[in-house]
C-alpha positions as a LaTeX table, in Angstrom:
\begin{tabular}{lrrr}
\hline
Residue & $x$ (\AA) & $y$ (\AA) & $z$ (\AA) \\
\hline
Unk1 & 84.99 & 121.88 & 193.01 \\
Unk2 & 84.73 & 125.45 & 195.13 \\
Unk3 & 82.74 & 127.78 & 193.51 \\
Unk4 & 84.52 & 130.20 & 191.36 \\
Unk5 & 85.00 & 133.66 & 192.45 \\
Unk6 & 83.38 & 136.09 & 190.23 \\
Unk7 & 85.59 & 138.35 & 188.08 \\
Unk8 & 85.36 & 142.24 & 189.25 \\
Unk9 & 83.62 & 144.65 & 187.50 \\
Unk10 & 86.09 & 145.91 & 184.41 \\
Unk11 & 87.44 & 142.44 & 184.07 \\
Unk12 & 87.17 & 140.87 & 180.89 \\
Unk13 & 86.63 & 137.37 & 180.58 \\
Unk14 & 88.87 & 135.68 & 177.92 \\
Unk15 & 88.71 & 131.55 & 177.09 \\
Unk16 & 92.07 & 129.98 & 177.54 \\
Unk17 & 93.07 & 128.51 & 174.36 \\
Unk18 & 91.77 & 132.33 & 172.67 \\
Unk19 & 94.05 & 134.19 & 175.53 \\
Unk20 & 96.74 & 131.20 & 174.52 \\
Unk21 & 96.31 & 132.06 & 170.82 \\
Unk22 & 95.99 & 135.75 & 170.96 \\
Unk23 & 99.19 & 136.24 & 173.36 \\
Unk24 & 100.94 & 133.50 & 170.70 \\
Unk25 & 100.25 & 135.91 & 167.74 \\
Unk26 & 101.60 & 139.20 & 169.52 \\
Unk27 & 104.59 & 137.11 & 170.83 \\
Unk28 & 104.99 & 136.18 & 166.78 \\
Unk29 & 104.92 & 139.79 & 165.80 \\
Unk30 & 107.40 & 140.57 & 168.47 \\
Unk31 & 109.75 & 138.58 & 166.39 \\
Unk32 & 109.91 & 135.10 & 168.35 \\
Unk33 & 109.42 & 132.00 & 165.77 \\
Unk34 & 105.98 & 130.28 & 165.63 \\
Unk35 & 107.23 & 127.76 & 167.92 \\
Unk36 & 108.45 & 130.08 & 170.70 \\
Unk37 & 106.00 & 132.01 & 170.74 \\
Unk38 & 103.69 & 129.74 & 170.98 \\
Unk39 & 105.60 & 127.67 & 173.98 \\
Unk40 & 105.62 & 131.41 & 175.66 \\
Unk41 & 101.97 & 132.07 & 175.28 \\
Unk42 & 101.71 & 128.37 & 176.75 \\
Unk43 & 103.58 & 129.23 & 180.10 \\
Unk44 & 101.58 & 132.94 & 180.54 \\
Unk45 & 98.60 & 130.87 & 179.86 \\
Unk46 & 98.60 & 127.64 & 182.46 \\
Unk47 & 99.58 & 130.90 & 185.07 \\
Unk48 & 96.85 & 132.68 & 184.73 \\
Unk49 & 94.50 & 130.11 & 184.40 \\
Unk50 & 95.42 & 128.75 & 188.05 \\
Unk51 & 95.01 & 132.18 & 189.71 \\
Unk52 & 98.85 & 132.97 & 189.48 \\
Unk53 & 97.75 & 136.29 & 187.62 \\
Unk54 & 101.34 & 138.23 & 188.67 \\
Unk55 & 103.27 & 135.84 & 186.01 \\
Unk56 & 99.92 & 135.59 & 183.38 \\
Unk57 & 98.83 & 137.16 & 180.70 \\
Unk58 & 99.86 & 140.26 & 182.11 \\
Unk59 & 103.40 & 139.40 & 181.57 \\
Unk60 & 103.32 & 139.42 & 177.49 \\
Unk61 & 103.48 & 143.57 & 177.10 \\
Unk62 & 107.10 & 143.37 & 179.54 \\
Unk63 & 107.75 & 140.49 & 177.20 \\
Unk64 & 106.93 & 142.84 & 174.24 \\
Unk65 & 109.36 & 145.27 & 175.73 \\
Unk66 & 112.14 & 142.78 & 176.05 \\
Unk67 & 112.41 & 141.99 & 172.57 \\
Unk68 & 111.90 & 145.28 & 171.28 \\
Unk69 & 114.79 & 146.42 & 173.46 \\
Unk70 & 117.05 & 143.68 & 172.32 \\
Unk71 & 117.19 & 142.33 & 175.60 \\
Unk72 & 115.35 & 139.20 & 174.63 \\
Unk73 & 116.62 & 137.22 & 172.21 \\
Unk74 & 113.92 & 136.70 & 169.32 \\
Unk75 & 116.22 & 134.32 & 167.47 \\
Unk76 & 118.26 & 132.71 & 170.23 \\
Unk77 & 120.67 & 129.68 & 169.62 \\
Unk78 & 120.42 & 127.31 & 172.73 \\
Unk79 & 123.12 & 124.85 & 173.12 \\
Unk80 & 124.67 & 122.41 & 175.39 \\
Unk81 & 127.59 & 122.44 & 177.34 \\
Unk82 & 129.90 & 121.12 & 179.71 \\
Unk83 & 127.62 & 117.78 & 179.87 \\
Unk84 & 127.84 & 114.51 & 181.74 \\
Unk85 & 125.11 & 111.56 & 181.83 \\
Unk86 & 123.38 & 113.17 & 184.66 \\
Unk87 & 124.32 & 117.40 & 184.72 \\
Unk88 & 124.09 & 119.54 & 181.81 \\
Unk89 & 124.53 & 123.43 & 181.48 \\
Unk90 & 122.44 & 124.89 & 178.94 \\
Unk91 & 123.37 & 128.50 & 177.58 \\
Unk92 & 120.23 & 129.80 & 176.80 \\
Unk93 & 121.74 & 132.83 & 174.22 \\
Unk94 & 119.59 & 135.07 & 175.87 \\
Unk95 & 116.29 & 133.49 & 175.48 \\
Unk96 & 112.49 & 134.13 & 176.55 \\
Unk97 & 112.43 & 132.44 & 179.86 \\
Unk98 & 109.36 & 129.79 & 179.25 \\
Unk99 & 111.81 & 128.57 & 176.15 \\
Unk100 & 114.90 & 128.00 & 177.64 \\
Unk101 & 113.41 & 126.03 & 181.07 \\
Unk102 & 110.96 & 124.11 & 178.82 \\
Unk103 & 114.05 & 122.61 & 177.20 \\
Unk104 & 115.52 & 122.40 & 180.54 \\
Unk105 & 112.73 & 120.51 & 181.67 \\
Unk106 & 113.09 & 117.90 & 178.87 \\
Unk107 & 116.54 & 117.73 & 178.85 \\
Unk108 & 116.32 & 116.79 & 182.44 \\
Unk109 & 113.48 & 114.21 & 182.19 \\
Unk110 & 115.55 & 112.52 & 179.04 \\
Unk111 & 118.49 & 112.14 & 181.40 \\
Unk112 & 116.64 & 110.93 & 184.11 \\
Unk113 & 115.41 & 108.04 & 183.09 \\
Unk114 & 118.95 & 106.63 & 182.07 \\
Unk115 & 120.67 & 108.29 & 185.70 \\
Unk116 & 118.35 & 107.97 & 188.17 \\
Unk117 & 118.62 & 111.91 & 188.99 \\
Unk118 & 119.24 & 114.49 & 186.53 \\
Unk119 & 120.31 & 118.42 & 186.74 \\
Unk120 & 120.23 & 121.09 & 183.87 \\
Unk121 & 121.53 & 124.18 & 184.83 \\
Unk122 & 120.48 & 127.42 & 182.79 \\
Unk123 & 123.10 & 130.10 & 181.94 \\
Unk124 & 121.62 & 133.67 & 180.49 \\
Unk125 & 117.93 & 133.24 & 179.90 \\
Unk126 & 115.56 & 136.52 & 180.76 \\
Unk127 & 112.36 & 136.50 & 182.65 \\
Unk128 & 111.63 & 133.09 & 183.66 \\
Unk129 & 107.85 & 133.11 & 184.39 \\
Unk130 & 106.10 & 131.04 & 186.85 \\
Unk131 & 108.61 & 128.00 & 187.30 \\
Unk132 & 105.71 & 125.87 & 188.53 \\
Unk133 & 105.06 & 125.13 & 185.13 \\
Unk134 & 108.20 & 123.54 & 184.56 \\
Unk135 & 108.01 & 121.26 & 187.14 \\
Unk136 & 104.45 & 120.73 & 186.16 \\
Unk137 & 105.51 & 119.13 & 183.05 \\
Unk138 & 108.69 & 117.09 & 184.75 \\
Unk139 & 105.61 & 115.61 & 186.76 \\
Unk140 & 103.41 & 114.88 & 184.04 \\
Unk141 & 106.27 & 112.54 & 182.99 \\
Unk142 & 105.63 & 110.51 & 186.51 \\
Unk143 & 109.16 & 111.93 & 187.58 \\
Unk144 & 109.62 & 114.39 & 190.54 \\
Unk145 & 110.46 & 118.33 & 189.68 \\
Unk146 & 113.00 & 120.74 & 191.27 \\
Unk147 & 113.69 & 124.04 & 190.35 \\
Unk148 & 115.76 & 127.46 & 191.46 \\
Unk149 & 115.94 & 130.56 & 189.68 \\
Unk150 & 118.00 & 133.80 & 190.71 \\
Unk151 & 117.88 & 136.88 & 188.81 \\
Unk152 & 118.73 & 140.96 & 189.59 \\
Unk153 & 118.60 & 142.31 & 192.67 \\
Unk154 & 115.24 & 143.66 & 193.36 \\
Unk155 & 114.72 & 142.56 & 197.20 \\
Unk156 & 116.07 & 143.46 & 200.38 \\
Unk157 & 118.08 & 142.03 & 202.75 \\
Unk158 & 118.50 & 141.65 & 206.12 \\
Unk159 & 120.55 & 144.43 & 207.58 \\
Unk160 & 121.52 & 145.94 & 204.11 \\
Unk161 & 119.65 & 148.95 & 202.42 \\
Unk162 & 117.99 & 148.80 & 199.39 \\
Unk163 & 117.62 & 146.28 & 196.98 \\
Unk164 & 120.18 & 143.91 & 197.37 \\
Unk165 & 119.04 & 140.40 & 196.28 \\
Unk166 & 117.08 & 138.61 & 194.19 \\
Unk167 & 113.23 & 137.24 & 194.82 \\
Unk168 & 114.66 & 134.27 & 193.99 \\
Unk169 & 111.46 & 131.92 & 193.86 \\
Unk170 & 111.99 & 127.66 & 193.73 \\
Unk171 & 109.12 & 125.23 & 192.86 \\
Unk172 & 108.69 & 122.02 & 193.63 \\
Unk173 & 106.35 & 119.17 & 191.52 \\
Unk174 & 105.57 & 115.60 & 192.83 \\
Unk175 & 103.30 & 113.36 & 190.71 \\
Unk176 & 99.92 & 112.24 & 192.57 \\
Unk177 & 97.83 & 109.09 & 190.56 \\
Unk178 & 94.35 & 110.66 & 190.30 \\
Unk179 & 95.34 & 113.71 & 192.07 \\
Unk180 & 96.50 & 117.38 & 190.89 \\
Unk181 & 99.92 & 116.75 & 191.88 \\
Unk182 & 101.40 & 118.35 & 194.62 \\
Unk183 & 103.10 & 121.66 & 193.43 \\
Unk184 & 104.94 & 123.89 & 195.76 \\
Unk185 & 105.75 & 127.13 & 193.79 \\
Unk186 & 106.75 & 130.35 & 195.95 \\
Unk187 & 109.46 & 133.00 & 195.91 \\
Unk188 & 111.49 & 133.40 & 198.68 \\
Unk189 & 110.07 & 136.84 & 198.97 \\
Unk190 & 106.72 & 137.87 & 201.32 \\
Unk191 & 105.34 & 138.39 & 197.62 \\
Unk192 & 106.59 & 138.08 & 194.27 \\
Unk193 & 107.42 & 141.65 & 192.60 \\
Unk194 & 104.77 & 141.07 & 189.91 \\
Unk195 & 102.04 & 140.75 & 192.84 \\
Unk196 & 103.26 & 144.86 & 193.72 \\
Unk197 & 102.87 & 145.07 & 189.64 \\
Unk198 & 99.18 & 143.75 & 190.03 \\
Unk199 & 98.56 & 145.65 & 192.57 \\
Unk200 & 99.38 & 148.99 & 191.24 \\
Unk201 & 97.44 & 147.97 & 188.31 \\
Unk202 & 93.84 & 146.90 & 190.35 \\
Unk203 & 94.92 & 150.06 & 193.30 \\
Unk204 & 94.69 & 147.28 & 196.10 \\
Unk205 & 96.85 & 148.20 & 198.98 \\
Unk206 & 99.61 & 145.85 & 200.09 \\
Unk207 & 99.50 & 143.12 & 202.92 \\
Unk208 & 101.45 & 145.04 & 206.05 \\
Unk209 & 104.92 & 144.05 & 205.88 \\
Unk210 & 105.13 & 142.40 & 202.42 \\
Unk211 & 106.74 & 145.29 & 200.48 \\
Unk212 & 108.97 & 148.34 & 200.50 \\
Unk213 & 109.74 & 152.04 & 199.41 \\
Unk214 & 113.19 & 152.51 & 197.87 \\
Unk215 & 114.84 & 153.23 & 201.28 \\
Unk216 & 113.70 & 150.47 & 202.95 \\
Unk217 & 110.62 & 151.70 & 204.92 \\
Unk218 & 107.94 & 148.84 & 204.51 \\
Unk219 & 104.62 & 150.67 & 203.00 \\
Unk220 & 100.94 & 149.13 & 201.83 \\
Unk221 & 100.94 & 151.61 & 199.41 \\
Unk222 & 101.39 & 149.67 & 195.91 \\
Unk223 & 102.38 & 153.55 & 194.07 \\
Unk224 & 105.66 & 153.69 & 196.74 \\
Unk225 & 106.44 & 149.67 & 196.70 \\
Unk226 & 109.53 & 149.33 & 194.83 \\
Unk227 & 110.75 & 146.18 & 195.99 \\
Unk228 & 109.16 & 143.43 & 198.53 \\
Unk229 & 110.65 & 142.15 & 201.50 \\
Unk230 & 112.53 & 138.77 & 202.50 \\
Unk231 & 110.22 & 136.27 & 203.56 \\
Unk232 & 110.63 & 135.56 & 206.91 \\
Unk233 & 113.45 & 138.03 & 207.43 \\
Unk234 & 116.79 & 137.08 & 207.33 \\
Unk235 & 115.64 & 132.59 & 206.08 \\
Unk236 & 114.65 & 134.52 & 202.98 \\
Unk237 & 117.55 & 136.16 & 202.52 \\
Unk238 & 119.42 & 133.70 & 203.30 \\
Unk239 & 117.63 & 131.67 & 201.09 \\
Unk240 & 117.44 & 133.60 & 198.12 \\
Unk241 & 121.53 & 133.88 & 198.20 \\
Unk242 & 122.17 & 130.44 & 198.41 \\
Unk243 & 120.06 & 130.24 & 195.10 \\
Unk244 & 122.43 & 132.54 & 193.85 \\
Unk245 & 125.44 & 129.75 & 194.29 \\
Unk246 & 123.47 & 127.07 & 193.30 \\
Unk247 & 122.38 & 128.68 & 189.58 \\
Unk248 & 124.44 & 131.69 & 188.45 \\
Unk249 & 127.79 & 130.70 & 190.36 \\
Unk250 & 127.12 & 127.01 & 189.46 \\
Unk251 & 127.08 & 127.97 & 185.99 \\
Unk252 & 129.73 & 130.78 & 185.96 \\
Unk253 & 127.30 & 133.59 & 185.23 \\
Unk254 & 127.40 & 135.35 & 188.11 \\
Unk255 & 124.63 & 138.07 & 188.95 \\
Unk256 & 124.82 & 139.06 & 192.59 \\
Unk257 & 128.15 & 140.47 & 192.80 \\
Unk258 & 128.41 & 141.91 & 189.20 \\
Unk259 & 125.21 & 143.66 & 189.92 \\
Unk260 & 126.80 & 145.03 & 193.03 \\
Unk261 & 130.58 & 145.94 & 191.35 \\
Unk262 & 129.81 & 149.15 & 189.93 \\
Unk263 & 129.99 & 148.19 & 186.24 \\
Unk264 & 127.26 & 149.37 & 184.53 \\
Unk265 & 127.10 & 145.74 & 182.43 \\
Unk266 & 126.16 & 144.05 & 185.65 \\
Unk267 & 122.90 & 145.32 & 186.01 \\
Unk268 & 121.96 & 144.22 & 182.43 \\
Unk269 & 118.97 & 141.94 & 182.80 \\
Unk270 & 119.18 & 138.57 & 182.98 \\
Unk271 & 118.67 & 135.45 & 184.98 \\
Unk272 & 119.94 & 131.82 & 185.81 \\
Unk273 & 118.07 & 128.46 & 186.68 \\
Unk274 & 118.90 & 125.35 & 187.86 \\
Unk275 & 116.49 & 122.44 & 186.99 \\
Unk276 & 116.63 & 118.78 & 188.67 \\
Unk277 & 114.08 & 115.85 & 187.48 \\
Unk278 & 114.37 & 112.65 & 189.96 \\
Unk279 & 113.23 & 109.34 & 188.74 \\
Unk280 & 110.97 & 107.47 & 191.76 \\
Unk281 & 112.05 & 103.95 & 189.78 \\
Unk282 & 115.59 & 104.60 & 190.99 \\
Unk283 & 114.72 & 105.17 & 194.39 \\
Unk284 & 112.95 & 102.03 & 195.28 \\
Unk285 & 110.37 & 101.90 & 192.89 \\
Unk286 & 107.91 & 104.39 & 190.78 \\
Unk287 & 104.69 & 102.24 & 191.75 \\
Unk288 & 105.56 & 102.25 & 196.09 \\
Unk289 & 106.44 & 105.58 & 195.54 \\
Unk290 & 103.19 & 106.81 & 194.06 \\
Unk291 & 101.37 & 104.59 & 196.44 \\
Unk292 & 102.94 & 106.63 & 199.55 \\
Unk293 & 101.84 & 109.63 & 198.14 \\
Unk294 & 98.39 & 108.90 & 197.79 \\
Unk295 & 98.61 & 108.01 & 201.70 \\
Unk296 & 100.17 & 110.83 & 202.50 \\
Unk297 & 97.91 & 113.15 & 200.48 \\
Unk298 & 94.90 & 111.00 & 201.71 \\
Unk299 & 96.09 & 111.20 & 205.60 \\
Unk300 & 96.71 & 115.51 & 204.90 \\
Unk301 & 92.74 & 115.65 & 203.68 \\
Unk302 & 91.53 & 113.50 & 206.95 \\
Unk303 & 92.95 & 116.40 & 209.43 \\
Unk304 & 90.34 & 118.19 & 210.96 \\
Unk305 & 90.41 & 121.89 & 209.85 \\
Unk306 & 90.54 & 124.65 & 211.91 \\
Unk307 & 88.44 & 127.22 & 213.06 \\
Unk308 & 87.47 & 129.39 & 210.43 \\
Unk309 & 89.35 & 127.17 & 207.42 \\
Unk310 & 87.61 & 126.33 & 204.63 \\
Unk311 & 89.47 & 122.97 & 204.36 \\
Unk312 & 93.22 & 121.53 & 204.57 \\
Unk313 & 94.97 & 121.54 & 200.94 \\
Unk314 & 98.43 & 120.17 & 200.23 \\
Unk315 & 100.05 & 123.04 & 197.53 \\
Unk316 & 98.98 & 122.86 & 194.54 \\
Unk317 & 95.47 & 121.57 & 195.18 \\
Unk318 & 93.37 & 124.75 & 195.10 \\
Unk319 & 95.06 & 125.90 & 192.10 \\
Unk320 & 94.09 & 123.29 & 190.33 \\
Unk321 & 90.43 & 123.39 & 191.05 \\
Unk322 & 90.78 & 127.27 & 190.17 \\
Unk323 & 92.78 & 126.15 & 186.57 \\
Unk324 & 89.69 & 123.90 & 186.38 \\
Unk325 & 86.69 & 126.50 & 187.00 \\
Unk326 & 88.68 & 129.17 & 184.40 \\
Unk327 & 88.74 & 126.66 & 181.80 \\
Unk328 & 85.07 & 126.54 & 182.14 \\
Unk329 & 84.10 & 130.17 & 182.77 \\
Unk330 & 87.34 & 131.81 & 181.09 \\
Unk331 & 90.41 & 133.55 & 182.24 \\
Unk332 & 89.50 & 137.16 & 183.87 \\
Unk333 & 91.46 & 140.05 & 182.43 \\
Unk334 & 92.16 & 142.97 & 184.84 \\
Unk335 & 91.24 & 146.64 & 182.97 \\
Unk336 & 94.35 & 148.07 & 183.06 \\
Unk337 & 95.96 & 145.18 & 181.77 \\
Unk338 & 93.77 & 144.41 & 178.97 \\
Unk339 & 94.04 & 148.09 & 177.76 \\
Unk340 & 98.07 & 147.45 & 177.33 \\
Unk341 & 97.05 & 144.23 & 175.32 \\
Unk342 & 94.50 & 145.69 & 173.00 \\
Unk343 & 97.28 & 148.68 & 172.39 \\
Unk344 & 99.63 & 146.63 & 171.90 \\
Unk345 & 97.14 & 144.16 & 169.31 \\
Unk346 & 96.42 & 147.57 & 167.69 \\
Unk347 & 99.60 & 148.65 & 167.12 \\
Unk348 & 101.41 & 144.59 & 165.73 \\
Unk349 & 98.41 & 144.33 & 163.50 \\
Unk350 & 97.01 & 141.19 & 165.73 \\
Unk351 & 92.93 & 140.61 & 166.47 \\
Unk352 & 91.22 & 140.57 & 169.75 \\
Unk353 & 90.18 & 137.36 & 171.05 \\
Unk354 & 86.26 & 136.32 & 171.52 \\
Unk355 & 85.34 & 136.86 & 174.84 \\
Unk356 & 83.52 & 134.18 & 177.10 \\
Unk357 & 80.28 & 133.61 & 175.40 \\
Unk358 & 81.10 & 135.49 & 172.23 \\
Unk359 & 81.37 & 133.66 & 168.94 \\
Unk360 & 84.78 & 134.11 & 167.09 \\
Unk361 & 84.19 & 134.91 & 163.11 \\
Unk362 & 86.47 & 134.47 & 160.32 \\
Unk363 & 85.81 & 134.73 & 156.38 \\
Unk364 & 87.96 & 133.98 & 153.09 \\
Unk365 & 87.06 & 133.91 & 149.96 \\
Unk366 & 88.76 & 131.47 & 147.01 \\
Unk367 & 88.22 & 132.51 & 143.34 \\
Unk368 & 87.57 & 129.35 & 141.33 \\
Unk369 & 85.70 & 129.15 & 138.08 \\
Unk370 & 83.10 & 126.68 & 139.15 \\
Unk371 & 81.90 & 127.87 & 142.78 \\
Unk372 & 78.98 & 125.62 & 142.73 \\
Unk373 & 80.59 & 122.58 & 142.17 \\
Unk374 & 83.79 & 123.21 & 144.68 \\
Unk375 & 80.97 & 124.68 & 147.26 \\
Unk376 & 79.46 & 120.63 & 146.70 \\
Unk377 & 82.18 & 119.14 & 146.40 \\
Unk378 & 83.40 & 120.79 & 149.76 \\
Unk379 & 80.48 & 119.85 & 151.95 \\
Unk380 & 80.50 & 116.02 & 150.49 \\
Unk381 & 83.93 & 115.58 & 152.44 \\
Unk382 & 82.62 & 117.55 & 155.06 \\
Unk383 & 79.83 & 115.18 & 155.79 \\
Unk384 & 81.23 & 112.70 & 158.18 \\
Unk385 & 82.14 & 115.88 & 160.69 \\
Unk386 & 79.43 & 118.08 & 160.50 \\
Unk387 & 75.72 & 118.39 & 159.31 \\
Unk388 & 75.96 & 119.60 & 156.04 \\
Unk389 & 73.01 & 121.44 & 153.73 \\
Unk390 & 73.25 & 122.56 & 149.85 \\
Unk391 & 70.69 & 124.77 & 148.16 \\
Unk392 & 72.22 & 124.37 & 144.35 \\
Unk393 & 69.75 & 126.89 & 142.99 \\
Unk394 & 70.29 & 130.02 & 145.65 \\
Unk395 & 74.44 & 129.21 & 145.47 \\
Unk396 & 74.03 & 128.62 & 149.64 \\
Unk397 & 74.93 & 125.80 & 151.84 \\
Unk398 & 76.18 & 124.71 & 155.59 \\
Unk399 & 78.35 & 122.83 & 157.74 \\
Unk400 & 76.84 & 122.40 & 161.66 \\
Unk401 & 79.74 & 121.35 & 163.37 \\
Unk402 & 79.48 & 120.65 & 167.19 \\
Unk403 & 80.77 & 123.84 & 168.46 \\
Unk404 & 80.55 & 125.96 & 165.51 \\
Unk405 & 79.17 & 126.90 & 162.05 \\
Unk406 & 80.23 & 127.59 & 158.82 \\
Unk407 & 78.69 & 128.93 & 155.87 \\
Unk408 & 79.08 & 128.74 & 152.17 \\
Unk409 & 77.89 & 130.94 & 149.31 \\
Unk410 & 78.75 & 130.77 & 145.56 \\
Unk411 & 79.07 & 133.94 & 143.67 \\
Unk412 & 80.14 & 134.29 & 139.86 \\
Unk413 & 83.80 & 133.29 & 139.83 \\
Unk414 & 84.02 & 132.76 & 143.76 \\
Unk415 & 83.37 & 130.90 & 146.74 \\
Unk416 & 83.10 & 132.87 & 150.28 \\
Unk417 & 83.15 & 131.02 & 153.38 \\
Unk418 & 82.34 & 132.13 & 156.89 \\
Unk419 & 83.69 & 130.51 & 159.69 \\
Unk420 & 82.16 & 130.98 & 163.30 \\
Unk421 & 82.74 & 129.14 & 166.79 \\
Unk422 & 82.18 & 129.33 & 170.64 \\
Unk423 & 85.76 & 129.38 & 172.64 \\
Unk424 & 88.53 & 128.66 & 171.18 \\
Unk425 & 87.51 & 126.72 & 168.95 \\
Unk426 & 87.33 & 129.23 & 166.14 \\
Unk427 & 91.34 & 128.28 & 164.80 \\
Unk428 & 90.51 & 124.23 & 165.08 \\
Unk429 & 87.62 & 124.71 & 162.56 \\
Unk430 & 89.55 & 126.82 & 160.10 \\
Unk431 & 91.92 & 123.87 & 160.19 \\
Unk432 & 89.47 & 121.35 & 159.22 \\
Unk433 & 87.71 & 123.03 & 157.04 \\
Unk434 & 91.06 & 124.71 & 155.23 \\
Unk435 & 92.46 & 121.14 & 154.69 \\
Unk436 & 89.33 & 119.82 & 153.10 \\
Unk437 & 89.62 & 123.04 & 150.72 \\
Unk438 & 93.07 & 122.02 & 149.21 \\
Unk439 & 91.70 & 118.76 & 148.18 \\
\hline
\end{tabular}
């Protein structure tokens, strides 16, 4: 494992599964469903926690935005259509992004393990997020993960002014036994537009070249960049049309040229995918297959590296050991972007999240007319998970659980609990203790 890069000064540091339930809960008061929300948070989440901080956590005030607008659909119905054993399209109603290509995703796994090779295509979803992460989970399924995404015009392209395509990005998953699999996950842009976002919001200047003002002049300056640049001139381009064809023509929701017609509807924001899971087994065998990776990955990590690299990685690989050191040390939070989150917490009603190394606290208190007994009776069925203690004659008792506490004290016609825990852990030990408190 490299060593972990320190967070800079301002940052916050958040545990994932408190940033995954804190994002969840000001999704849910956004107006998505439990469910949605909580996929959402998921996507954001597994982002940021591999470095990919453009498409993280910083993504859920936009998100915010696009359901308060109306833009987002909070209560979308997804449905399939035109379908065949091995190609779907799937009309998304205008659904949050991570929604409608997580369905995609295991629509396209189901199919592909009856066809061999299966495509979903993904008509009028909004923001998709970082794609990787639905290949990701097409490869956790031992199956191989494609994906292409267009949206609105926001890049340049070669010879035209302004913004005139899409930063089309396209990911690529392959599974790797005992490996982080191999996860190729780029835009066909220099850089993504949410990496000029991140960069207004930490003040770093630009990479030379990456990015441009609104006429076209490239700049460093993250305050003038208003959209980046092809990558690799006029293959980017290039590239990012052809995605056009192959998701929002494919599915007959065009964006490029109804952006471009004048029509004021056109540039109403949306975007299309088009999702492909392939099926090793069909192709000679999932077990040879997964063998020749490991060569080839094993063969890439024997080159010598050169002068001044720290090592040779296939994609995917230092991610991974970054996802790895956050879960330990917690996601960092940049200033700026914490500031719109704790607004935005203050304003839906929702709590902060503990911080790395800060205990999480909750209390409730259940009016019964025997406290004492319940408060016995309670840490009795508690026993078997935690070390439990009962004073009967001060009313006081606890449960020592392995990564948190919780306390009990009787009063007159009441019994108040207090529930405390390092990480996320906080919500699992309500559970348990909540079920045991219906009994």
């Amino acid at each position: 494992m490299t060593d972990s890069p320190s967070p800079k000064p301002g940052k916050v540091l958040v545990p994932a599964e408190n940033l995954r339930v804190f994002a969840a809960a000001l999704l849910q008061k956004g107006g998505l469903s439990p469910d949605h929300a909580g996929i959402t948070a998921e996507v954001f989440v597994w982002a940021a926690q591999r470095g990919v901080d453009s498409h993280g956590i910083a993504r859920v005030p936009a998100y915010l935005e696009l359901l308060a607008k109306g833009i987002a659909n909070a209560a979308p119905e997804i449905r399939l259509e035109s379908a065949t054993p091995a190609a779907v399209v799937l009309d998304a109603d205008r659904a949050p992004g991570p929604v409608a290509l997580t369905a995609a995703a295991e629509e396209a796994v189901a199919r592909a393990r009856t066809t061999g090779i299966a495509a979903v295509g993904v008509r009028r979803t909004v923001h998709t997020g970082a794609i990787g992460r639905y290949v990701s989970k097409i490869a956790e399924q031992g199956l191989v993960g494609l994906a292409f995404v267009a949206g609105m015009p926001n890049m340049g392209y070669t010879g035209a002014k302004g913004a005139a395509v899409a930063t089309s990005p396209l990911a690529i998953a392959v599974p790797a036994d005992g490996r982080a699999p191999l996860l190729l996950d780029m835009a066909t842009a220099t850089i993504a537009l949410g990496k000029i976002r991140q960069a207004k919001a930490s003040g770093t200047p630009l990479p030379e070249g990456a990015a441009a003002t609104e006429d076209g002049a490239p700049t460093t300056d993250p305050e003038k960049a208003v959209m980046p640049l092809p990558l690799g001139g006029a293959k980017g381009a290039g590239m990012s049309l052809a995605f056009e064809l192959l998701t929002s023509v494919l599915v007959g929701a065009p964006i490029f040229a109804d952006f471009h017609s004048g029509d004021p509807k056109g540039r109403k924001h949306r975007q299309n995918a088009l999702l492909i899971a392939v099926d090793p087994a069909a192709f000679g065998g999932a077990e040879p297959f997964a063998e020749s990776v490991e060569a080839t990955l094993a063969t890439l990590k024997t080159l010598t590296p050169a002068d001044g690299a720290e090592g040779v990685y296939y994609p995917g690989e230092r991610s991974a050991a970054v996802a790895a050191e956050r879960a330990a040390d917690g996601i960092p939070v940049a200033p700026k972007v914490w500031k719109q989150l704790t607004e935005a917490a203050d304003e839906l009603g929702v709590a902060l999240p503990a911080l790395a190394g800060e205990r999480a606290r909750s209390t409730a208190r259940v009016v019964t007319e025997r406290p004492h007994r319940y408060a016995k009776q309670l840490v009795s069925h508690l026993g078997r998970r935690a070390e439990t203690s009962w004073d009967d004659e001060r009313g006081e008792g606890r449960l020592l659980f392995r990564d948190g506490v919780s306390t009990l004290t009787a009063e007159d016609d009441a019994l108040l609990l207090t529930v405390e825990a390092e990480g996320g852990s906080l919500e699992r030990l309500e559970t348990v203790v909540g079920r045991h408190l219906v009994r």
